[in-house]
mmCIF file of C-alpha atoms and ligand atoms in Angstrom:
data_model
loop_
_atom_site.group_PDB
_atom_site.id
_atom_site.type_symbol
_atom_site.label_atom_id
_atom_site.label_comp_id
_atom_site.label_asym_id
_atom_site.label_seq_id
_atom_site.Cartn_x
_atom_site.Cartn_y
_atom_site.Cartn_z
ATOM 1 C CA MET A 23 2.575 -143.650 -127.249
ATOM 2 C CA LYS A 24 0.895 -140.683 -128.932
ATOM 3 C CA THR A 25 1.036 -140.542 -132.742
ATOM 4 C CA VAL A 26 1.843 -137.338 -134.626
ATOM 5 C CA HIS A 27 -1.781 -137.319 -135.743
ATOM 6 C CA SER A 28 -3.175 -137.512 -132.227
ATOM 7 C CA LEU A 29 -0.725 -134.861 -131.040
ATOM 8 C CA LEU A 30 -1.741 -132.562 -133.891
ATOM 9 C CA CYS A 31 -5.410 -133.184 -133.203
ATOM 10 C CA GLY A 32 -4.726 -132.311 -129.580
ATOM 11 C CA VAL A 33 -3.099 -129.031 -130.570
ATOM 12 C CA ILE A 34 -5.896 -128.169 -133.008
ATOM 13 C CA MET A 35 -8.590 -129.141 -130.516
ATOM 14 C CA SER A 36 -7.059 -127.123 -127.722
ATOM 15 C CA SER A 37 -6.745 -124.035 -129.914
ATOM 16 C CA VAL A 38 -10.363 -124.485 -131.027
ATOM 17 C CA LEU A 39 -11.411 -124.779 -127.380
ATOM 18 C CA THR A 40 -9.350 -121.742 -126.391
ATOM 19 C CA ALA A 41 -10.844 -119.728 -129.246
ATOM 20 C CA ALA A 42 -14.348 -120.840 -128.285
ATOM 21 C CA ALA A 43 -13.764 -119.960 -124.641
ATOM 22 C CA GLN A 44 -12.286 -116.608 -125.571
ATOM 23 C CA SER A 45 -15.039 -115.713 -128.004
ATOM 24 C CA SER A 46 -17.455 -115.883 -125.070
ATOM 25 C CA ARG A 47 -15.268 -113.597 -122.951
ATOM 26 C CA SER A 48 -16.231 -109.973 -122.763
ATOM 27 C CA GLY A 49 -12.752 -108.462 -122.286
ATOM 28 C CA HIS A 50 -14.331 -106.105 -119.772
ATOM 29 C CA TRP A 51 -14.437 -106.445 -116.027
ATOM 30 C CA ALA A 52 -17.605 -106.642 -113.932
ATOM 31 C CA ILE A 53 -18.507 -107.068 -110.260
ATOM 32 C CA VAL A 54 -21.572 -108.048 -108.263
ATOM 33 C CA LEU A 55 -21.617 -108.028 -104.477
ATOM 34 C CA HIS A 56 -24.097 -108.726 -101.688
ATOM 35 C CA GLY A 57 -24.329 -107.789 -98.037
ATOM 36 C CA GLY A 58 -26.881 -110.383 -96.964
ATOM 37 C CA ALA A 59 -30.533 -111.183 -97.604
ATOM 38 C CA GLY A 60 -33.477 -111.246 -95.226
ATOM 39 C CA VAL A 61 -36.520 -109.492 -93.888
ATOM 40 C CA ILE A 62 -35.231 -106.048 -94.771
ATOM 41 C CA LYS A 63 -38.229 -103.701 -94.967
ATOM 42 C CA ARG A 64 -38.443 -100.014 -95.807
ATOM 43 C CA SER A 65 -40.848 -99.526 -92.914
ATOM 44 C CA GLU A 66 -38.212 -100.810 -90.453
ATOM 45 C CA MET A 67 -35.202 -98.962 -91.833
ATOM 46 C CA ASP A 68 -34.553 -95.311 -90.977
ATOM 47 C CA ALA A 69 -33.129 -93.040 -93.675
ATOM 48 C CA LYS A 70 -29.757 -92.697 -91.962
ATOM 49 C CA THR A 71 -29.185 -96.453 -91.656
ATOM 50 C CA GLU A 72 -30.313 -97.019 -95.220
ATOM 51 C CA ALA A 73 -27.900 -94.362 -96.500
ATOM 52 C CA ALA A 74 -25.090 -95.930 -94.458
ATOM 53 C CA TYR A 75 -25.699 -99.336 -96.052
ATOM 54 C CA ARG A 76 -25.790 -97.871 -99.554
ATOM 55 C CA ALA A 77 -22.573 -95.944 -98.926
ATOM 56 C CA SER A 78 -20.789 -99.016 -97.530
ATOM 57 C CA LEU A 79 -21.810 -101.195 -100.465
ATOM 58 C CA THR A 80 -20.635 -98.530 -102.909
ATOM 59 C CA ARG A 81 -17.315 -98.106 -101.120
ATOM 60 C CA ALA A 82 -16.628 -101.849 -101.203
ATOM 61 C CA LEU A 83 -17.650 -102.080 -104.857
ATOM 62 C CA GLU A 84 -15.331 -99.234 -105.765
ATOM 63 C CA ALA A 85 -12.385 -100.890 -104.029
ATOM 64 C CA GLY A 86 -12.841 -103.983 -106.214
ATOM 65 C CA ALA A 87 -13.408 -101.852 -109.308
ATOM 66 C CA GLN A 88 -10.094 -100.083 -108.765
ATOM 67 C CA VAL A 89 -8.251 -103.397 -108.720
ATOM 68 C CA LEU A 90 -9.938 -104.599 -111.910
ATOM 69 C CA ASN A 91 -9.512 -101.266 -113.654
ATOM 70 C CA ARG A 92 -5.777 -101.457 -113.383
ATOM 71 C CA GLY A 93 -5.853 -104.934 -114.916
ATOM 72 C CA GLY A 94 -5.934 -106.815 -111.594
ATOM 73 C CA ALA A 95 -7.300 -110.326 -111.103
ATOM 74 C CA SER A 96 -10.842 -111.140 -110.001
ATOM 75 C CA MET A 97 -9.463 -112.925 -106.900
ATOM 76 C CA ASP A 98 -7.615 -109.749 -105.841
ATOM 77 C CA ALA A 99 -10.675 -107.564 -106.389
ATOM 78 C CA ILE A 100 -12.844 -109.861 -104.279
ATOM 79 C CA GLU A 101 -10.367 -109.983 -101.438
ATOM 80 C CA ALA A 102 -10.008 -106.181 -101.449
ATOM 81 C CA SER A 103 -13.760 -105.556 -101.360
ATOM 82 C CA ILE A 104 -14.620 -108.212 -98.805
ATOM 83 C CA ARG A 105 -11.892 -107.041 -96.425
ATOM 84 C CA ILE A 106 -13.636 -103.651 -96.354
ATOM 85 C CA LEU A 107 -17.000 -105.238 -95.592
ATOM 86 C CA GLU A 108 -15.433 -107.444 -92.899
ATOM 87 C CA ASP A 109 -14.196 -104.311 -91.134
ATOM 88 C CA ASP A 110 -17.595 -102.645 -91.437
ATOM 89 C CA PRO A 111 -19.775 -103.303 -88.341
ATOM 90 C CA LEU A 112 -22.950 -103.044 -90.429
ATOM 91 C CA PHE A 113 -22.341 -106.497 -91.872
ATOM 92 C CA ASN A 114 -22.355 -109.992 -90.423
ATOM 93 C CA ALA A 115 -18.725 -110.718 -91.293
ATOM 94 C CA GLY A 116 -15.532 -109.944 -89.403
ATOM 95 C CA ARG A 117 -16.207 -107.048 -86.997
ATOM 96 C CA GLY A 118 -19.974 -106.926 -86.511
ATOM 97 C CA ALA A 119 -20.491 -110.671 -86.963
ATOM 98 C CA VAL A 120 -23.418 -112.286 -85.149
ATOM 99 C CA PHE A 121 -22.745 -114.245 -81.953
ATOM 100 C CA ALA A 122 -23.068 -117.983 -81.502
ATOM 101 C CA ALA A 123 -25.165 -119.114 -78.504
ATOM 102 C CA ASP A 124 -21.985 -119.542 -76.454
ATOM 103 C CA GLY A 125 -21.225 -115.832 -76.839
ATOM 104 C CA ARG A 126 -18.417 -116.197 -79.371
ATOM 105 C CA ASN A 127 -17.983 -114.826 -82.896
ATOM 106 C CA GLU A 128 -17.246 -117.878 -85.043
ATOM 107 C CA LEU A 129 -16.328 -116.795 -88.551
ATOM 108 C CA ASP A 130 -16.590 -118.669 -91.855
ATOM 109 C CA ALA A 131 -15.276 -117.731 -95.313
ATOM 110 C CA ALA A 132 -14.450 -119.185 -98.724
ATOM 111 C CA MET A 133 -12.885 -118.167 -102.008
ATOM 112 C CA MET A 134 -12.821 -119.964 -105.346
ATOM 113 C CA ASP A 135 -10.857 -119.209 -108.495
ATOM 114 C CA GLY A 136 -12.840 -120.025 -111.646
ATOM 115 C CA ALA A 137 -9.741 -120.198 -113.857
ATOM 116 C CA THR A 138 -8.128 -123.081 -111.981
ATOM 117 C CA LEU A 139 -10.986 -124.486 -109.864
ATOM 118 C CA ARG A 140 -8.745 -124.023 -106.843
ATOM 119 C CA ALA A 141 -10.525 -123.085 -103.637
ATOM 120 C CA GLY A 142 -9.888 -122.338 -99.975
ATOM 121 C CA ALA A 143 -12.267 -122.187 -97.024
ATOM 122 C CA VAL A 144 -12.324 -121.795 -93.252
ATOM 123 C CA ALA A 145 -14.971 -122.252 -90.579
ATOM 124 C CA ASP A 146 -15.251 -121.350 -86.913
ATOM 125 C CA VAL A 147 -12.220 -119.044 -86.815
ATOM 126 C CA THR A 148 -12.038 -116.610 -83.932
ATOM 127 C CA ARG A 149 -8.826 -114.602 -84.179
ATOM 128 C CA THR A 150 -8.200 -113.693 -87.818
ATOM 129 C CA ARG A 151 -9.149 -110.121 -88.623
ATOM 130 C CA HIS A 152 -9.891 -110.969 -92.262
ATOM 131 C CA PRO A 153 -11.293 -114.477 -92.675
ATOM 132 C CA ILE A 154 -11.523 -113.968 -96.471
ATOM 133 C CA SER A 155 -7.731 -113.607 -96.617
ATOM 134 C CA LEU A 156 -7.396 -116.747 -94.531
ATOM 135 C CA ALA A 157 -9.611 -118.652 -96.992
ATOM 136 C CA ARG A 158 -7.359 -117.469 -99.794
ATOM 137 C CA ALA A 159 -4.240 -118.457 -97.858
ATOM 138 C CA VAL A 160 -5.654 -121.977 -97.407
ATOM 139 C CA MET A 161 -5.957 -122.160 -101.190
ATOM 140 C CA GLU A 162 -2.541 -120.722 -101.940
ATOM 141 C CA LYS A 163 -0.354 -121.808 -99.036
ATOM 142 C CA SER A 164 -1.715 -125.166 -97.904
ATOM 143 C CA PRO A 165 -2.338 -128.450 -99.703
ATOM 144 C CA HIS A 166 -5.940 -128.408 -98.410
ATOM 145 C CA VAL A 167 -9.253 -126.795 -99.280
ATOM 146 C CA PHE A 168 -11.071 -126.500 -95.933
ATOM 147 C CA LEU A 169 -9.701 -125.858 -92.438
ATOM 148 C CA VAL A 170 -11.836 -125.497 -89.314
ATOM 149 C CA GLY A 171 -11.633 -124.302 -85.709
ATOM 150 C CA PRO A 172 -8.373 -124.031 -83.761
ATOM 151 C CA GLY A 173 -6.430 -125.612 -86.640
ATOM 152 C CA ALA A 174 -7.581 -122.850 -88.978
ATOM 153 C CA ASP A 175 -6.614 -120.208 -86.401
ATOM 154 C CA GLN A 176 -3.219 -121.890 -86.065
ATOM 155 C CA PHE A 177 -2.708 -121.926 -89.843
ATOM 156 C CA SER A 178 -3.624 -118.234 -89.905
ATOM 157 C CA VAL A 179 -0.630 -117.446 -87.665
ATOM 158 C CA TYR A 180 1.610 -119.609 -89.854
ATOM 159 C CA ALA A 181 0.340 -117.774 -92.963
ATOM 160 C CA GLY A 182 1.317 -114.460 -91.348
ATOM 161 C CA LEU A 183 -2.193 -112.973 -91.280
ATOM 162 C CA GLU A 184 -3.261 -110.240 -88.881
ATOM 163 C CA GLN A 185 -4.376 -111.677 -85.538
ATOM 164 C CA VAL A 186 -6.812 -109.906 -83.220
ATOM 165 C CA ASP A 187 -8.311 -110.526 -79.801
ATOM 166 C CA PRO A 188 -11.762 -112.139 -80.262
ATOM 167 C CA SER A 189 -13.312 -109.024 -78.667
ATOM 168 C CA PHE A 190 -12.277 -107.105 -81.818
ATOM 169 C CA PHE A 191 -15.380 -108.556 -83.511
ATOM 170 C CA PHE A 192 -17.754 -107.465 -80.717
ATOM 171 C CA THR A 193 -20.564 -104.998 -81.435
ATOM 172 C CA GLU A 194 -23.269 -103.997 -78.956
ATOM 173 C CA ARG A 195 -26.021 -104.322 -81.538
ATOM 174 C CA ARG A 196 -25.227 -107.981 -82.226
ATOM 175 C CA TRP A 197 -24.754 -108.741 -78.529
ATOM 176 C CA GLN A 198 -28.144 -107.304 -77.596
ATOM 177 C CA ALA A 199 -29.737 -109.175 -80.497
ATOM 178 C CA LEU A 200 -28.216 -112.425 -79.221
ATOM 179 C CA ILE A 201 -29.520 -111.841 -75.701
ATOM 180 C CA LYS A 202 -33.013 -111.132 -77.030
ATOM 181 C CA GLN A 203 -33.010 -114.302 -79.095
ATOM 182 C CA LEU A 204 -31.636 -116.518 -76.304
ATOM 183 C CA LYS A 205 -34.236 -115.172 -73.853
ATOM 184 C CA LYS A 206 -36.965 -115.867 -76.358
ATOM 185 C CA GLU A 207 -35.730 -119.413 -76.853
ATOM 186 C CA GLY A 208 -35.275 -119.955 -73.108
ATOM 187 C CA LEU A 209 -31.548 -120.631 -73.514
ATOM 188 C CA PRO A 210 -28.846 -119.600 -71.034
ATOM 189 C CA ILE A 211 -27.233 -116.180 -71.509
ATOM 190 C CA PRO A 212 -23.432 -116.480 -71.745
ATOM 191 C CA PRO A 213 -21.213 -113.999 -69.879
ATOM 192 C CA ARG A 214 -20.414 -110.760 -71.684
ATOM 193 C CA PRO A 215 -17.221 -111.471 -73.675
ATOM 194 C CA LYS A 216 -13.879 -110.523 -72.109
ATOM 195 C CA GLY A 217 -12.489 -107.332 -73.607
ATOM 196 C CA ALA A 218 -15.920 -106.042 -74.690
ATOM 197 C CA PRO A 219 -16.665 -102.393 -73.837
ATOM 198 C CA PRO A 220 -18.560 -101.774 -70.558
ATOM 199 C CA PRO A 221 -22.228 -102.771 -70.793
ATOM 200 C CA PRO A 222 -24.765 -100.089 -71.680
ATOM 201 C CA THR A 223 -27.599 -99.149 -69.326
ATOM 202 C CA LYS A 224 -30.771 -101.200 -69.679
ATOM 203 C CA ALA A 225 -32.488 -98.337 -71.496
ATOM 204 C CA GLN A 226 -29.600 -97.942 -73.930
ATOM 205 C CA ALA A 227 -29.500 -101.677 -74.558
ATOM 206 C CA GLU A 228 -33.171 -101.672 -75.453
ATOM 207 C CA LEU A 229 -32.496 -99.005 -78.064
ATOM 208 C CA GLU A 230 -30.127 -101.277 -79.990
ATOM 209 C CA PRO A 231 -31.962 -102.275 -83.164
ATOM 210 C CA ALA A 232 -32.438 -106.013 -83.477
ATOM 211 C CA HIS A 233 -33.982 -107.563 -86.521
ATOM 212 C CA ALA A 234 -35.983 -110.723 -86.721
ATOM 213 C CA ARG A 235 -33.236 -112.418 -88.682
ATOM 214 C CA GLU A 236 -29.761 -111.076 -88.261
ATOM 215 C CA TYR A 237 -28.649 -110.780 -91.869
ATOM 216 C CA GLY A 238 -25.472 -109.270 -93.270
ATOM 217 C CA THR A 239 -23.288 -112.028 -94.739
ATOM 218 C CA VAL A 240 -21.090 -110.559 -97.468
ATOM 219 C CA GLY A 241 -20.118 -112.009 -100.816
ATOM 220 C CA MET A 242 -18.743 -110.980 -104.145
ATOM 221 C CA VAL A 243 -18.310 -112.380 -107.631
ATOM 222 C CA ALA A 244 -16.028 -110.766 -110.183
ATOM 223 C CA LEU A 245 -14.908 -111.062 -113.787
ATOM 224 C CA ASP A 246 -11.542 -109.611 -114.772
ATOM 225 C CA ARG A 247 -10.314 -108.442 -118.159
ATOM 226 C CA SER A 248 -8.640 -111.814 -118.798
ATOM 227 C CA GLY A 249 -12.063 -113.452 -118.614
ATOM 228 C CA ASP A 250 -11.480 -115.167 -115.269
ATOM 229 C CA VAL A 251 -14.327 -115.333 -112.782
ATOM 230 C CA ALA A 252 -14.036 -115.862 -109.024
ATOM 231 C CA ALA A 253 -16.272 -115.906 -105.954
ATOM 232 C CA GLY A 254 -15.847 -115.136 -102.259
ATOM 233 C CA THR A 255 -18.136 -115.195 -99.214
ATOM 234 C CA SER A 256 -17.573 -114.239 -95.573
ATOM 235 C CA THR A 257 -19.955 -114.537 -92.617
ATOM 236 C CA GLY A 258 -20.480 -114.931 -88.903
ATOM 237 C CA GLY A 259 -23.128 -117.545 -89.796
ATOM 238 C CA THR A 260 -26.512 -117.532 -88.115
ATOM 239 C CA GLN A 261 -27.188 -115.877 -84.775
ATOM 240 C CA ALA A 262 -27.296 -118.128 -81.705
ATOM 241 C CA LYS A 263 -25.944 -121.079 -83.680
ATOM 242 C CA ARG A 264 -24.910 -124.025 -81.533
ATOM 243 C CA TRP A 265 -22.796 -127.134 -81.456
ATOM 244 C CA GLY A 266 -20.185 -126.001 -83.973
ATOM 245 C CA ARG A 267 -22.790 -125.302 -86.642
ATOM 246 C CA VAL A 268 -21.352 -124.354 -90.046
ATOM 247 C CA GLY A 269 -23.511 -122.903 -92.807
ATOM 248 C CA ASP A 270 -23.281 -122.858 -96.574
ATOM 249 C CA SER A 271 -20.967 -119.852 -96.988
ATOM 250 C CA PRO A 272 -17.640 -121.701 -96.630
ATOM 251 C CA LEU A 273 -18.873 -124.877 -98.339
ATOM 252 C CA ILE A 274 -17.616 -124.988 -101.908
ATOM 253 C CA GLY A 275 -20.608 -125.710 -104.140
ATOM 254 C CA ALA A 276 -23.212 -124.600 -101.582
ATOM 255 C CA GLY A 277 -22.567 -120.925 -100.748
ATOM 256 C CA THR A 278 -19.555 -120.276 -102.959
ATOM 257 C CA TYR A 279 -18.533 -121.588 -106.382
ATOM 258 C CA ALA A 280 -16.630 -120.402 -109.463
ATOM 259 C CA SER A 281 -15.706 -121.935 -112.805
ATOM 260 C CA ASN A 282 -14.704 -120.286 -116.066
ATOM 261 C CA GLN A 283 -16.781 -123.001 -117.769
ATOM 262 C CA SER A 284 -19.994 -121.537 -116.388
ATOM 263 C CA CYS A 285 -20.131 -118.817 -113.744
ATOM 264 C CA ALA A 286 -19.249 -117.633 -110.241
ATOM 265 C CA VAL A 287 -21.815 -117.517 -107.427
ATOM 266 C CA SER A 288 -21.991 -116.316 -103.833
ATOM 267 C CA ALA A 289 -25.090 -117.074 -101.753
ATOM 268 C CA THR A 290 -26.723 -115.701 -98.632
ATOM 269 C CA GLY A 291 -29.667 -116.950 -96.606
ATOM 270 C CA THR A 292 -30.463 -119.740 -94.185
ATOM 271 C CA GLY A 293 -27.491 -121.951 -94.934
ATOM 272 C CA GLU A 294 -29.125 -125.276 -94.122
ATOM 273 C CA TYR A 295 -31.293 -125.025 -97.273
ATOM 274 C CA PHE A 296 -28.419 -123.860 -99.461
ATOM 275 C CA ILE A 297 -26.296 -126.804 -98.372
ATOM 276 C CA ARG A 298 -29.000 -129.328 -99.246
ATOM 277 C CA LEU A 299 -29.444 -127.881 -102.721
ATOM 278 C CA THR A 300 -25.742 -127.183 -103.367
ATOM 279 C CA VAL A 301 -27.118 -123.876 -104.609
ATOM 280 C CA ALA A 302 -23.992 -122.214 -106.024
ATOM 281 C CA ARG A 303 -22.880 -125.236 -108.028
ATOM 282 C CA THR A 304 -26.414 -125.929 -109.231
ATOM 283 C CA VAL A 305 -26.738 -122.426 -110.695
ATOM 284 C CA CYS A 306 -23.455 -122.997 -112.560
ATOM 285 C CA ALA A 307 -24.475 -126.494 -113.673
ATOM 286 C CA LEU A 308 -27.657 -125.124 -115.268
ATOM 287 C CA VAL A 309 -25.496 -122.665 -117.213
ATOM 288 C CA GLN A 310 -22.884 -125.253 -118.146
ATOM 289 C CA TYR A 311 -24.979 -128.277 -119.029
ATOM 290 C CA LYS A 312 -28.371 -126.833 -119.931
ATOM 291 C CA GLY A 313 -27.285 -123.612 -121.614
ATOM 292 C CA TYR A 314 -29.390 -121.421 -119.295
ATOM 293 C CA LYS A 315 -28.820 -117.672 -119.266
ATOM 294 C CA LEU A 316 -27.333 -116.657 -115.941
ATOM 295 C CA GLN A 317 -30.435 -114.845 -114.635
ATOM 296 C CA GLN A 318 -32.645 -117.766 -115.645
ATOM 297 C CA ALA A 319 -30.375 -120.227 -113.815
ATOM 298 C CA ALA A 320 -30.288 -118.106 -110.650
ATOM 299 C CA ASP A 321 -34.080 -117.640 -110.696
ATOM 300 C CA GLU A 322 -34.678 -121.344 -111.272
ATOM 301 C CA VAL A 323 -32.707 -122.305 -108.172
ATOM 302 C CA ILE A 324 -33.935 -119.492 -105.906
ATOM 303 C CA HIS A 325 -37.572 -119.140 -106.953
ATOM 304 C CA LYS A 326 -38.286 -122.802 -107.715
ATOM 305 C CA GLU A 327 -35.906 -125.164 -105.928
ATOM 306 C CA LEU A 328 -35.212 -123.100 -102.801
ATOM 307 C CA ALA A 329 -38.813 -121.971 -102.522
ATOM 308 C CA ALA A 330 -39.990 -125.588 -102.834
ATOM 309 C CA ILE A 331 -38.163 -126.556 -99.642
ATOM 310 C CA HIS A 332 -39.156 -123.261 -97.932
ATOM 311 C CA GLY A 333 -35.621 -121.888 -97.898
ATOM 312 C CA ASP A 334 -34.983 -118.151 -97.794
ATOM 313 C CA GLY A 335 -32.192 -116.078 -99.285
ATOM 314 C CA GLY A 336 -30.527 -115.258 -102.545
ATOM 315 C CA VAL A 337 -27.507 -115.385 -104.826
ATOM 316 C CA ILE A 338 -25.359 -113.094 -106.900
ATOM 317 C CA ALA A 339 -23.677 -114.442 -110.037
ATOM 318 C CA ILE A 340 -21.394 -113.479 -112.899
ATOM 319 C CA ALA A 341 -20.345 -115.282 -116.101
ATOM 320 C CA PRO A 342 -17.157 -115.050 -118.216
ATOM 321 C CA ASP A 343 -19.118 -113.358 -121.035
ATOM 322 C CA GLY A 344 -20.083 -110.503 -118.692
ATOM 323 C CA GLN A 345 -23.623 -111.581 -117.717
ATOM 324 C CA MET A 346 -24.481 -110.465 -114.177
ATOM 325 C CA ALA A 347 -27.405 -111.650 -112.071
ATOM 326 C CA TRP A 348 -28.978 -111.517 -108.650
ATOM 327 C CA SER A 349 -32.001 -113.375 -107.418
ATOM 328 C CA PHE A 350 -33.586 -113.581 -103.949
ATOM 329 C CA ASN A 351 -36.895 -114.605 -102.404
ATOM 330 C CA THR A 352 -36.684 -112.415 -99.284
ATOM 331 C CA PRO A 353 -38.097 -108.869 -98.883
ATOM 332 C CA GLY A 354 -34.581 -107.524 -99.339
ATOM 333 C CA MET A 355 -30.984 -108.249 -100.180
ATOM 334 C CA PHE A 356 -28.186 -105.706 -99.822
ATOM 335 C CA ARG A 357 -26.558 -105.708 -103.233
ATOM 336 C CA ALA A 358 -24.567 -103.725 -105.774
ATOM 337 C CA LYS A 359 -23.123 -104.202 -109.221
ATOM 338 C CA LEU A 360 -20.931 -102.471 -111.736
ATOM 339 C CA ALA A 361 -19.645 -103.343 -115.207
ATOM 340 C CA GLU A 362 -16.647 -101.602 -116.744
ATOM 341 C CA GLY A 363 -17.740 -98.291 -118.238
ATOM 342 C CA GLY A 364 -21.191 -98.526 -116.602
ATOM 343 C CA LYS A 365 -22.905 -96.997 -113.577
ATOM 344 C CA VAL A 366 -22.955 -98.330 -110.011
ATOM 345 C CA GLN A 367 -26.296 -99.940 -109.188
ATOM 346 C CA VAL A 368 -27.139 -100.422 -105.513
ATOM 347 C CA GLY A 369 -30.297 -102.082 -104.189
ATOM 348 C CA ILE A 370 -31.795 -103.137 -100.884
ATOM 349 C CA TYR A 371 -35.525 -103.937 -101.288
ATOM 350 C CA ASN A 372 -37.228 -106.354 -103.649
ATOM 351 C CA ASP A 373 -39.093 -103.598 -105.505
ATOM 352 C CA GLU A 374 -35.827 -102.086 -106.768
ATOM 353 C CA PRO A 375 -34.335 -103.200 -110.112
HETATM 354 N N1 LIG B 16 -25.728 -118.260 -95.235
HETATM 355 C C1 LIG B 16 -25.215 -117.870 -93.950
HETATM 356 C C2 LIG B 16 -25.188 -119.086 -93.059
HETATM 357 O O1 LIG B 16 -26.128 -119.842 -93.070
HETATM 358 C C3 LIG B 16 -26.003 -116.791 -93.279
HETATM 359 C C4 LIG B 16 -26.484 -115.654 -94.153
HETATM 360 O O2 LIG B 16 -26.199 -115.624 -95.335
HETATM 361 O O3 LIG B 16 -27.163 -114.746 -93.635
HETATM 362 O O4 LIG B 16 -24.258 -119.251 -92.318
#
């Protein structure tokens, strides 16, 4: 049985802890988002495409900012922004996702709430228009954290989320990129998906831009005025993936992590490396247990640990005291950030601030 003394100590300790936690809260909101990392070079990007990416990132950032500005929660801001990016064919998430080798779009997503350490994730879903909302529904409406494949699609119907025909996610650019990669690897070409628009002529198909590595995963971390951080990530994974491959994005601790005790992180890059290093959680652990500044923690994991195993990609991060960071070891990462009262900062290449 607890004595009066121990109860009192408990009360005093918890108010000390609350005060300590609150003193490190900024009281202002902030957002960082990414749209994928990879070999993104100025020399290979025309001005129109570049402007389109910058405009899309800004639009998504502003949607989250609006939520936070009216006192909304970081989880709500993330869901609002990522839904916009999932609908945007420029990015490898939702519509515009890369194709698996079997010719399907297999979508992965995760969300984590830093205030409660609750999380939800899905992998290999094929019919949910907004996988990020499905990840959140797993967290809020199921007793589980991670659902995969047909079961996740089934839960999506139960959760009342918008269902679409798999061809909704089809884009010609990603399809042509898949065909190019499969030919190069000597793998069989799957039939054009049912419901896809009629095929282009050979000449038109050759005009579709295809990049060496089909980047475009989207992710966001946010801090709300209550001092709560959260993280979300959504992706089609890696192009021509096989055998039910799942990357880091939906794995809590690898591609997505959030805790009010340290920070919130969303990653992008070749997932196999991020899984092995539990990148997102490691960044937060350096902050929590070693007292690293957020930028220092992100750089340590990306430029030392990831580089040491020849992994490629990057992270975005945010802390309850308002620190924001991004770090990547690729020529580019689509990214944007904004703190309450500040100016939108958008970047693509590694020579931008
Ligand atoms: N990390 C994602 C995956 O491996 C892909 C990416 O971020 O580009 O599935």
